[in-house]
Coordinates of C-alpha atoms and ligand atoms in Angstrom, one line a residue:
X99 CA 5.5 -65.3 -89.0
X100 CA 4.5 -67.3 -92.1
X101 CA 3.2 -71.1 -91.6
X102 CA 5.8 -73.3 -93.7
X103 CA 4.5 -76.6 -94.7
X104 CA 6.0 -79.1 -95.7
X105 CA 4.9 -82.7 -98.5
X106 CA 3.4 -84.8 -96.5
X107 CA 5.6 -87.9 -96.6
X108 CA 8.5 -85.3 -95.2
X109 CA 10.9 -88.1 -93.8
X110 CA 11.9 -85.7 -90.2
X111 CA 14.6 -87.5 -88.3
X112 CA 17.4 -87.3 -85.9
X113 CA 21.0 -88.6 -86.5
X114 CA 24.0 -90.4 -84.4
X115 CA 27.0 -92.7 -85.0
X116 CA 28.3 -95.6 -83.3
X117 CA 31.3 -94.4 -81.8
X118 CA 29.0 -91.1 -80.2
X119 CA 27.0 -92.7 -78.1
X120 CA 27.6 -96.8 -77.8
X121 CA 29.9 -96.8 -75.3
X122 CA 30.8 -100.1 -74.3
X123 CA 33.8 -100.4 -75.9
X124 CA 35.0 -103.4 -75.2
X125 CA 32.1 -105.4 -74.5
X126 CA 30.6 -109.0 -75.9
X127 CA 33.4 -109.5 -78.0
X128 CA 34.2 -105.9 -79.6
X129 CA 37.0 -105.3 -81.3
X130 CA 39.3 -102.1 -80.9
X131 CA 38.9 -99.3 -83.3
X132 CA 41.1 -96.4 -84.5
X133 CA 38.9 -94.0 -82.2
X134 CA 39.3 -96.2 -79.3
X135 CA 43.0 -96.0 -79.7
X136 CA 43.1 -92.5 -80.7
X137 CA 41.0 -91.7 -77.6
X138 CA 42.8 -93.7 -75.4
X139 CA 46.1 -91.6 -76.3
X140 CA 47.0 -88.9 -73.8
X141 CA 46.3 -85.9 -75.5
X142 CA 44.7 -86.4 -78.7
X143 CA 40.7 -85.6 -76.8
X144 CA 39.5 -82.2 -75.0
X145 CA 39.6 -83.4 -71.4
X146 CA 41.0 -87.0 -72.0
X147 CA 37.2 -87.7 -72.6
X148 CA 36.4 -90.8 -74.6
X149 CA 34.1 -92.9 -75.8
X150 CA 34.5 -95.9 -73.7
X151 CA 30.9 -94.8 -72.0
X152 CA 29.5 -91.9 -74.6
X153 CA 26.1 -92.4 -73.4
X154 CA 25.5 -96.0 -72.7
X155 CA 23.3 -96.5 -76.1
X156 CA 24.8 -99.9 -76.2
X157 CA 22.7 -100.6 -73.1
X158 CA 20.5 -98.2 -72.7
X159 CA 19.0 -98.1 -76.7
X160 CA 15.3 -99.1 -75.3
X161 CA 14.9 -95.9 -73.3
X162 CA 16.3 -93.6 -76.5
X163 CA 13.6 -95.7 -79.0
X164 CA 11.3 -94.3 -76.7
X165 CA 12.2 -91.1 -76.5
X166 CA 12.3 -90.6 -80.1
X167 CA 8.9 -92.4 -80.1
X168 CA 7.5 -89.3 -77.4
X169 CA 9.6 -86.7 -80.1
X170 CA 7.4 -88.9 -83.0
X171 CA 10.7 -89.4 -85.2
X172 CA 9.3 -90.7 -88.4
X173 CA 13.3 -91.8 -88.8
X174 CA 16.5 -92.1 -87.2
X175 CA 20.2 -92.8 -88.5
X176 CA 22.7 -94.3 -87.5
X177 CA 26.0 -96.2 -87.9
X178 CA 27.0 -99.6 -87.2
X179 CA 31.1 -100.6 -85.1
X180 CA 32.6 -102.0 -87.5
X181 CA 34.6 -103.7 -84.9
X182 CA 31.8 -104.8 -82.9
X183 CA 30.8 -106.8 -86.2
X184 CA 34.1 -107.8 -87.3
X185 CA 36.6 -107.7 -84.4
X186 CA 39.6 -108.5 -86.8
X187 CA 38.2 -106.1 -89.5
X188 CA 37.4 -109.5 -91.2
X189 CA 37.3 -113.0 -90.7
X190 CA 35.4 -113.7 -87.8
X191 CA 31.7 -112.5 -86.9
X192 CA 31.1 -111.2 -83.7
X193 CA 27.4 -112.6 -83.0
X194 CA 26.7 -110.6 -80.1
X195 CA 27.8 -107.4 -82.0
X196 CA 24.9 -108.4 -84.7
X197 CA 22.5 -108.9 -82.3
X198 CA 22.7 -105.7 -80.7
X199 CA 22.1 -103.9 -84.1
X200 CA 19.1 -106.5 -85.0
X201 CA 17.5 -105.9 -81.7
X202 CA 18.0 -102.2 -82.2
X203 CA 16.3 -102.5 -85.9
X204 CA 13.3 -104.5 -84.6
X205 CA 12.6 -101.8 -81.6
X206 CA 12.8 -99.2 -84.3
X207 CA 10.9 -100.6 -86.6
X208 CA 8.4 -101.5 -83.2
X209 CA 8.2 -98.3 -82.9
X210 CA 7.2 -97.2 -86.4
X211 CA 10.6 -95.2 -87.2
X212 CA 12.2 -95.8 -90.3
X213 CA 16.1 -96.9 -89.9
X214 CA 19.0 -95.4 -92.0
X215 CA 22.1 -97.5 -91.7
X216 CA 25.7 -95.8 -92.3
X217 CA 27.8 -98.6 -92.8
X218 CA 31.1 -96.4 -91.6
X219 CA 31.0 -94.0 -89.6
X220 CA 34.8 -93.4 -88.5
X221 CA 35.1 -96.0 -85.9
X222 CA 37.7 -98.5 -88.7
X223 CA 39.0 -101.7 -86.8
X224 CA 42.5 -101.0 -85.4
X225 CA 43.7 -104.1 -86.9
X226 CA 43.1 -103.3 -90.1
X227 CA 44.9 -99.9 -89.9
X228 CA 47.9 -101.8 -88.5
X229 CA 48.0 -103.6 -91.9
X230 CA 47.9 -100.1 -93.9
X231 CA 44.5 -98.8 -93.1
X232 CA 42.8 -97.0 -96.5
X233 CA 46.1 -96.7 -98.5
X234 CA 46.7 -100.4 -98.6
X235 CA 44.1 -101.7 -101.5
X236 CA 43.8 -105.0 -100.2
X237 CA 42.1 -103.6 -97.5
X238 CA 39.1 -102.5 -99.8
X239 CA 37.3 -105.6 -100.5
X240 CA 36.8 -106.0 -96.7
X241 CA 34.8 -103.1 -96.4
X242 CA 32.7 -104.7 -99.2
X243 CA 32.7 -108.4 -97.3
X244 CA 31.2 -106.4 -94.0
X245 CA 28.3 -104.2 -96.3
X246 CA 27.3 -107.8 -97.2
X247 CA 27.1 -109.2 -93.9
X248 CA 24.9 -106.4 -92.9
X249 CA 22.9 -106.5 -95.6
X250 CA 22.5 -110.7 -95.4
X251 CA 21.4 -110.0 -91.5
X252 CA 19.1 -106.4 -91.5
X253 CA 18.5 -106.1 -95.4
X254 CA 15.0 -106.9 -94.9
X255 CA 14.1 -104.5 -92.2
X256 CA 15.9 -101.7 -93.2
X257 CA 15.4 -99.4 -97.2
X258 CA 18.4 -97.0 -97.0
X259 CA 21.7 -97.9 -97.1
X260 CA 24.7 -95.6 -96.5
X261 CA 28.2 -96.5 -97.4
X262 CA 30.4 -93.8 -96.1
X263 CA 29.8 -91.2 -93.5
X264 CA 31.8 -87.6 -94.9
X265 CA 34.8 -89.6 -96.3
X266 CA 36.4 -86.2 -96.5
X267 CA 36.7 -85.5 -93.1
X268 CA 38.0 -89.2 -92.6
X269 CA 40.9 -88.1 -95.2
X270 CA 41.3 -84.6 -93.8
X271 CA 41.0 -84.6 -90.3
X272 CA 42.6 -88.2 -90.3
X273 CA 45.9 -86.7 -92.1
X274 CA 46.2 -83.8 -92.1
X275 CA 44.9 -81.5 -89.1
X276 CA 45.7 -84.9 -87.4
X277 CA 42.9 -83.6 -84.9
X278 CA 40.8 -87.2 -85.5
X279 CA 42.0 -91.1 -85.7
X280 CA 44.6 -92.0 -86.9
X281 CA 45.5 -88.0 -86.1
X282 CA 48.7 -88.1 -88.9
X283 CA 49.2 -84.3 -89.7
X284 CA 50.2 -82.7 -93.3
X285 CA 50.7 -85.9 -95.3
X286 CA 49.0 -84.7 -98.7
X287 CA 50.0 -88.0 -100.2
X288 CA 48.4 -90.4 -98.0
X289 CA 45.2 -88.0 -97.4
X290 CA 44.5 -88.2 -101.4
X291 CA 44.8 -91.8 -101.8
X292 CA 43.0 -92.3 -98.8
X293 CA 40.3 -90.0 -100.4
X294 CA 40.5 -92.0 -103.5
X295 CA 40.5 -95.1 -101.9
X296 CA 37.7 -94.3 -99.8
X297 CA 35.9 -93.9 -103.2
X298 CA 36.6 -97.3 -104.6
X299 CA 35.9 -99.0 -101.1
X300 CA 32.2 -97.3 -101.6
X301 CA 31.6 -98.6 -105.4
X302 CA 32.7 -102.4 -104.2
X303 CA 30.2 -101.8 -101.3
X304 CA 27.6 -100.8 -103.4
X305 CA 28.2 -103.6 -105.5
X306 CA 27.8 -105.7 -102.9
X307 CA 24.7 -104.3 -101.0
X308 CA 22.8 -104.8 -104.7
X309 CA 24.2 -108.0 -105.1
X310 CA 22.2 -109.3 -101.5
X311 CA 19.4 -107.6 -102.5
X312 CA 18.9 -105.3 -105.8
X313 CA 15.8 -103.5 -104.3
X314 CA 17.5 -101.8 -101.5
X315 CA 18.3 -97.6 -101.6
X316 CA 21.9 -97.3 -101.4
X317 CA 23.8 -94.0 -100.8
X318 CA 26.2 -91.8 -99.3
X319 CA 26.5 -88.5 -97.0
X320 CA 29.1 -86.0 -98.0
X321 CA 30.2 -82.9 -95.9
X322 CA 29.3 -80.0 -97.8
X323 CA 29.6 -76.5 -97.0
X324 CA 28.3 -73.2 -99.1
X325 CA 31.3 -71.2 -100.5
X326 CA 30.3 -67.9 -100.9
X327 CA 32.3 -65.1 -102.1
X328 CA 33.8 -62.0 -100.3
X329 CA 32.6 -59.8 -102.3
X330 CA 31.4 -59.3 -106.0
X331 CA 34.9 -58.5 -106.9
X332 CA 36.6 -60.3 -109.6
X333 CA 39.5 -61.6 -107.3
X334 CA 36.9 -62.8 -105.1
X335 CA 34.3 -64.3 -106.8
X336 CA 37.6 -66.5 -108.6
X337 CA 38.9 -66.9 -104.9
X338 CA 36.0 -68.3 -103.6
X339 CA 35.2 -70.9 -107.3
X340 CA 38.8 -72.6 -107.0
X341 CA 37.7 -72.8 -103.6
X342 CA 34.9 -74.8 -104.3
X343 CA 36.4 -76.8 -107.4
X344 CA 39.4 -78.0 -105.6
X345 CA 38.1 -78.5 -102.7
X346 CA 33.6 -79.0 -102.2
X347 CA 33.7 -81.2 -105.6
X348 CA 36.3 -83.8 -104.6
X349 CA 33.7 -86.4 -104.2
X350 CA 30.7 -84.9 -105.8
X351 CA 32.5 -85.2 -109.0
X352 CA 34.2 -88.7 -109.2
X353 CA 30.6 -89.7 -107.7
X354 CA 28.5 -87.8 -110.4
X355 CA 30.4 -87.4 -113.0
X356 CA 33.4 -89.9 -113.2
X357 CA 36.2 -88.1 -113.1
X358 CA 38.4 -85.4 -110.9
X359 CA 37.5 -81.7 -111.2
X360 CA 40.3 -80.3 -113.2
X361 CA 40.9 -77.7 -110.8
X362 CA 41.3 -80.4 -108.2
X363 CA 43.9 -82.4 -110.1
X364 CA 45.8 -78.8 -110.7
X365 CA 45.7 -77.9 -107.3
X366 CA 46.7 -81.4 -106.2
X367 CA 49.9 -81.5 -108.1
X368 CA 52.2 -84.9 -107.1
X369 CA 49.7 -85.2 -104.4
X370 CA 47.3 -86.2 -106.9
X371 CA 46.0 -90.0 -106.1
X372 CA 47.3 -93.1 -107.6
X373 CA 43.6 -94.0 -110.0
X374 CA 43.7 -98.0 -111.5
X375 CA 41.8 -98.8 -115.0
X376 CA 38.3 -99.2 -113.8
X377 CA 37.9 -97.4 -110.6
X378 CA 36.2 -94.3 -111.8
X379 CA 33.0 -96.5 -113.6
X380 CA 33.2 -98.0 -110.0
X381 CA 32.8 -95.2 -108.3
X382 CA 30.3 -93.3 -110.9
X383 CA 27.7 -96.2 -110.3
X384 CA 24.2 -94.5 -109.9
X385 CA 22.8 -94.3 -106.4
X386 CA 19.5 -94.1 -105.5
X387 CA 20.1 -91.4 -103.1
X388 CA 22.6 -88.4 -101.2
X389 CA 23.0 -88.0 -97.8
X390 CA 24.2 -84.1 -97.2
X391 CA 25.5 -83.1 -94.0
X392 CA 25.8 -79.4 -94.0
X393 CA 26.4 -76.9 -91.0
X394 CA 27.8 -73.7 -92.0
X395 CA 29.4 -71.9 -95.0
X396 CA 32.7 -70.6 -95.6
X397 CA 33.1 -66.9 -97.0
X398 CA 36.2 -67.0 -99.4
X399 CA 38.4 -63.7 -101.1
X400 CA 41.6 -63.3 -102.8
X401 CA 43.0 -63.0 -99.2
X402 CA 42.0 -66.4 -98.4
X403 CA 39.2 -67.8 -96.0
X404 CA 37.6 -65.1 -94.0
X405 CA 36.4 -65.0 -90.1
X406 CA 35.0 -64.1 -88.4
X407 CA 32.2 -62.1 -90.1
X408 CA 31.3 -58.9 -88.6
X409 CA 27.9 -59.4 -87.3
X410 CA 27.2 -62.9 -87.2
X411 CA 26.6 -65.3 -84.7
X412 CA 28.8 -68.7 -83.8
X413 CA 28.5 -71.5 -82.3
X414 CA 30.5 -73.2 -79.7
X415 CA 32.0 -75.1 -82.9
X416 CA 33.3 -71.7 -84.1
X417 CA 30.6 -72.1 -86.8
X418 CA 29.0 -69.3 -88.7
X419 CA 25.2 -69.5 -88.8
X420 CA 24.1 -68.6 -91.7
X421 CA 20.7 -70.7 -93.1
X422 CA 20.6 -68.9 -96.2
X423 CA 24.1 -70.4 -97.3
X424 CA 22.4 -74.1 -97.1
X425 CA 19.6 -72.5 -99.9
X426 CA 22.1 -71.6 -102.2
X427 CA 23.8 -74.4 -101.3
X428 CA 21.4 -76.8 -102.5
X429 CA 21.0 -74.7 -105.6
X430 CA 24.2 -75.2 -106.4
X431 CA 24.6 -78.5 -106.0
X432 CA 21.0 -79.4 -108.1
X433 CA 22.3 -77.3 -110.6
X434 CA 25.6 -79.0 -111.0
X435 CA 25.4 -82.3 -111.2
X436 CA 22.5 -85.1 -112.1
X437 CA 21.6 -86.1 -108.3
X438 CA 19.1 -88.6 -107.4
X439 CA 16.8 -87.7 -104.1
X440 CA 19.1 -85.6 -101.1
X441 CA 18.1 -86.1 -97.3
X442 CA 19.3 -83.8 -94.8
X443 CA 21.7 -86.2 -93.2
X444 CA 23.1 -83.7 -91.2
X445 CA 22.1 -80.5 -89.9
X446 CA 22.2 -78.8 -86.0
X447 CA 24.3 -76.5 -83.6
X448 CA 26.7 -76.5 -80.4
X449 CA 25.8 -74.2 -78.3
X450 CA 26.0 -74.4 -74.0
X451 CA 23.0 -75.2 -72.5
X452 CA 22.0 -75.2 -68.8
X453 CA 19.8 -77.5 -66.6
X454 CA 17.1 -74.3 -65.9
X455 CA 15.6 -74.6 -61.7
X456 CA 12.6 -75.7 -63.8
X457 CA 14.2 -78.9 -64.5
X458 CA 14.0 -77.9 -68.5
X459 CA 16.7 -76.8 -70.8
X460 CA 15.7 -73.4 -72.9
X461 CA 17.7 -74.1 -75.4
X462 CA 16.6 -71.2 -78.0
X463 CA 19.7 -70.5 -80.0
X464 CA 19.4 -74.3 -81.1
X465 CA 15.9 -74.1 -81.6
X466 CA 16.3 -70.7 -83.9
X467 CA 18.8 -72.4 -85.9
X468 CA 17.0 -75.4 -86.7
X469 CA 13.8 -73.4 -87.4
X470 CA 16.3 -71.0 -89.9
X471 CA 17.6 -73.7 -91.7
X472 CA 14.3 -76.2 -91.6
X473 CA 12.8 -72.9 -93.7
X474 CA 16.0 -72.4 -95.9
X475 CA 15.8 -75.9 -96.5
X476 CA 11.9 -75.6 -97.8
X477 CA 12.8 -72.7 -100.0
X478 CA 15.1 -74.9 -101.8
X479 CA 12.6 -77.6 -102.6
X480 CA 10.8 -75.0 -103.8
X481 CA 13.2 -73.9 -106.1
X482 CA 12.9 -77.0 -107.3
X483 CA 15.8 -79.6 -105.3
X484 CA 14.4 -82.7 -104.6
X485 CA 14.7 -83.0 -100.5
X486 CA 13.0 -85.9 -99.5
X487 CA 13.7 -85.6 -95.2
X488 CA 15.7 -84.1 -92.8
X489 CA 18.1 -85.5 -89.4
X490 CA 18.3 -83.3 -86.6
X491 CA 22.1 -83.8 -85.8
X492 CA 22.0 -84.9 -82.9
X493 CA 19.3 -87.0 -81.1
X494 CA 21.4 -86.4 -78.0
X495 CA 24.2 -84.9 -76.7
X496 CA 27.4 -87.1 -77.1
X497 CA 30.7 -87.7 -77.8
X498 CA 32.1 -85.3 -80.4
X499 CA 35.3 -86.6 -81.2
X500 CA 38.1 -84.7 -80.7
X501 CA 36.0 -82.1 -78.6
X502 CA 35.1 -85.3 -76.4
X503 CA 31.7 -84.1 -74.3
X504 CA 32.0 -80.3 -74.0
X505 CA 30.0 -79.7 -77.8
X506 CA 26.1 -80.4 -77.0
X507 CA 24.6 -81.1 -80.2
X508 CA 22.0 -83.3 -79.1
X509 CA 18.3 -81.9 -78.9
X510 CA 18.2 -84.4 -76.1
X511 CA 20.5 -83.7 -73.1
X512 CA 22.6 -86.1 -71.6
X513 CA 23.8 -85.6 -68.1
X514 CA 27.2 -87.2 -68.6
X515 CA 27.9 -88.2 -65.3
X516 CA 24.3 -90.0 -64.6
X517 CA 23.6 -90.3 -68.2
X518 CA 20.3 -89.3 -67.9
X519 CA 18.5 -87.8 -70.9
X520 CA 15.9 -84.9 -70.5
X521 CA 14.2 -83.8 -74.2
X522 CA 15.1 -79.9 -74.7
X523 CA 12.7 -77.4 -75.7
X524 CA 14.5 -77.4 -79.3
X525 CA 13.3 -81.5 -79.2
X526 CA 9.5 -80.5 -78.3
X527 CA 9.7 -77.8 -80.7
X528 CA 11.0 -80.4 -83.2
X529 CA 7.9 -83.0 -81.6
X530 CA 5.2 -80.2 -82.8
X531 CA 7.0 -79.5 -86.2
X532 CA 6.9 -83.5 -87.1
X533 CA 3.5 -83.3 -85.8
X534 CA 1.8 -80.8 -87.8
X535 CA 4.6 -80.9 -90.4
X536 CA 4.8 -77.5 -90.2
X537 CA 7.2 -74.7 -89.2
X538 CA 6.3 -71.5 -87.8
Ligands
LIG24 C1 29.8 -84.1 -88.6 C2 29.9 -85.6 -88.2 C3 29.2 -85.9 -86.9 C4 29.3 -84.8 -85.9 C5 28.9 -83.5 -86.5 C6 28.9 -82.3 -85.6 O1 30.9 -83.8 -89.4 O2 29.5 -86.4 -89.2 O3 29.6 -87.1 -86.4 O4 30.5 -84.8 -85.3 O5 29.8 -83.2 -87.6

């Protein structure tokens, strides 16, 4: 097989959020979030898993610096409670909450890995839902008052700033499939002003990340999936472009070029959001990077949204894998729209892995996924879109959501029940890949 190589400042990393893997939920003054709730709700979680526990990274974080030290992570990303910060939502700081994430930054930055901070991540404080969540505008500015808190306390440690974690799926899988927190199904309405919304809460953060410190990169990771088209018949290939207008460009647009697709709006009809004077130069302001968290593709004809596809393998997620979808992907999206630098905020597999006799876990399917789309990923930037590093989702296995613990992401395992962590052979792989910064 050919050697792929990779620039030399190749940021390679590995991704988690808050809620995933903190676990102590209630602990030194924390405040209750919707996932909390959610997960507390008989139910709602595969199991009735939550993530009171996850995997005890609350406590535990010295042991996972150092195993990302012994992987050689050149950078890790992650998200900060909201409600560990600000149990109320606002008003009051939670000091201990702070501390954690400043002792967390310093042990990172120890141990020569650069931090990526997503300011939300999915965990929003219960009490500020329970006075209208994302729909109520008041709520916005308070996003913007915790981004500057953050910044005041950790601005000078850590570069890369991330607003939003995949507001989509915040406004899709939050109201309509209901399947995450606040887990309100079909409401249209509230899903696209809570998409909108979402949007405006980002500009005033932006605003207010800058207005700390103007020298800080500040960004924000969208969801984005390949659309690719049935076939090269007409009907298809239209199928499978309102697809992606109305659907893959809802924030890419507003973001990069200041207004709705048109195809959007269409298909949005009276769902279309309520927009004030002003919010789209808000939301337009230029970012110094995009995060893009991308797992699979979806195959789109006249009939509709096609799967499975003869042939090709899924993961546990119900996933396609298909690495040269995240090529064209890229493509597309460098050919669009006017982008500033992309990382790979997102990119890994669910698949079952077993504790072998040999005390390892041969965990090849993960492994051959990440080398697929590591090499996809490389063809892009060599058709010319500007990748600047790439996060393993996810460090470790944890809590994923409304799958609780049965999806194993992680390239680290974690033994649930002792919450031990053993590095799989996909993380050694990954350890010789950073190391040579190559892939073969
Ligand atoms: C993404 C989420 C992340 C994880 C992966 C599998 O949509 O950002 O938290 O759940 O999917």
């Amino acid at each position: 097989m050919n050697k792929i190589i990779y620039p030399p400042d190749f940021l390679w990393g590995a991704a988690t959020a808050a809620y995933q893997i903190e676990g102590a939920w209630n602990e030194e003054g924390k405040g209750e979030s919707i996932w909390d709730h959610f997960s507390h709700t008989p139910g709602k979680i595969t199991n009735g898993d939550n993530g009171d526990v996850a995997c005890d990274h609350y406590h535990r974080y010295p042991e996972d610096i150092s195993l990302m030290r012994q992987i050689g992570l050149k950078a890790y990303r992650f998200s900060v409670s909201w409600p560990r910060i600000l149990p109320a939502g606002s008003g009051i700081v939670n000091s201990a909450g702070l501390d954690f994430y400043d002792r967390l930054v310093d042990g990172l930055r120890a141990a020569n890995i650069e931090p990526f901070i997503t300011l939300h991540h999915w965990d929003y404080p219960k009490v500020l839902y329970e006075r209208g969540g994302w729909i109520n505008r008041d709520n916005l500015p308070y996003f913007a008052d915790y981004a500057a808190i953050l910044t005041k306390r950790l601005g000078d440690r850590i570069q890369h700033w991330t607003t939003f974690n995949e507001p989509g799926v915040i406004a899709i899988d939050g109201y309509i499939s209901g399947e995450h927190a606040p887990g309100i199904k079909n409401d249209w309405k509230k899903a696209m002003q809570v998409t909108h919304n979402l949007m405006v809460a980002h500009g005033l953060a932006v605003q207010a990340i800058r207005a700390c410190d103007p020298s800080l990169e500040v960004g924000i990771v969208l969801s984005q999936w390949g659309v690719d088209p049935a076939s090269d018949e007409p009907a298809d290939l239209a199928a499978a472009e309102l697809s992606w207008n109305s659907r893959e460009t809802a924030f890419l647009h507003p973001i990069f070029r200041g207004h709705y697709h048109p195809q959007m709006a269409e298909a949005l009809g009276n769902n279309f959001p309520e927009v004030h004077s002003g919010d789209m130069a808000l939301i337009s302001q230029k970012l110094d990077f995009l995060g893009i968290n991308s797992y699979s593709r979806s195959v789109i004809g006249a009939q509709g949204h096609i799967s499975p596809i003869p042939g090709s393998e899924y993961t546990d997620m119900g996933w396609e894998v298909c690495a040269p979808a995240f090529r064209r992907l890229l493509n597309r999206l460098n050919h669009d729209y006017h982008l500033p630098p992309i990382y790979i905020t997102e990119n890994g597999s669910a698949f079952p892995d077993n504790l072998s006799p040999d005390g390892k876990i041969h965990d090849e399917r993960r492994l051959d996924y990440l080398r697929q789309h590591f090499t996809q990923v490389r063809l892009a930037m060599q058709d010319g879109v500007d990748v600047r590093g790439y996060f393993v989702w996810s460090l470790m296995d944890n809590f994923e959501w409304g799958h609780g613990n049965t999806m194993r992401f992680g390239i680290i395992r974690t033994d649930f029940d002792t919450l031990k962590r053993t590095i799989k052979d996909s993380g050694e792989w990954y350890s010789r890949v950073i190391a040579t910064n190559t892939v073969e």
